[in-house]
Coordinates of C-alpha atoms in Angstrom, one line a residue:
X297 CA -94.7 48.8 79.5
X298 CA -96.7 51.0 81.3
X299 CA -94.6 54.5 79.9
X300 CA -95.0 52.6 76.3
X301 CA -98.8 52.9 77.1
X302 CA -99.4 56.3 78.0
X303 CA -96.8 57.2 74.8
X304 CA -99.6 55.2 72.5
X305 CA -102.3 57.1 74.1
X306 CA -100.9 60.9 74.0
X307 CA -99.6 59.5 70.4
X308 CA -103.5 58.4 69.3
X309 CA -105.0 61.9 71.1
X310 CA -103.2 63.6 69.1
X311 CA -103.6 62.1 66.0
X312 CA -107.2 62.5 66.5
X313 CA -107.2 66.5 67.4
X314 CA -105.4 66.8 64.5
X315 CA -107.6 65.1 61.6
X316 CA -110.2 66.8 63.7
X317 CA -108.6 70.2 62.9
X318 CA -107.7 69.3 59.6
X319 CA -111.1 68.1 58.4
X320 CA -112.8 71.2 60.8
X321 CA -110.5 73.9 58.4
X322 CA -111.4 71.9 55.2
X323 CA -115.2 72.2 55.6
X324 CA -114.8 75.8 56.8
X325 CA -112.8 76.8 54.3
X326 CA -115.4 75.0 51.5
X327 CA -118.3 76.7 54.0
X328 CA -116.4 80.1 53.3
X329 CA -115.9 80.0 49.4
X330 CA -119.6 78.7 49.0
X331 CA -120.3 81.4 51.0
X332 CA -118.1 84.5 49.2
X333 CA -118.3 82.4 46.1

């Protein structure tokens, strides 16, 4: 149960980071063509 746990939590970190990233390289990226655009 305990192993199941810390599986769920690593799982839920990383989903987290990685919409982070994801959303953090979508508003740069509309940041950047605004920008050049």
């Amino acid at each position: 149960m305990r192993r199941t746990n810390s599986v769920n939590r690593e799982i839920e970190i990383f989903l987290r980071v990685s919409i982070f990233f994801v959303r953090w390289r979508y508003l740069g990226s509309i940041q950047v063509d605004s920008v050049s655009g």
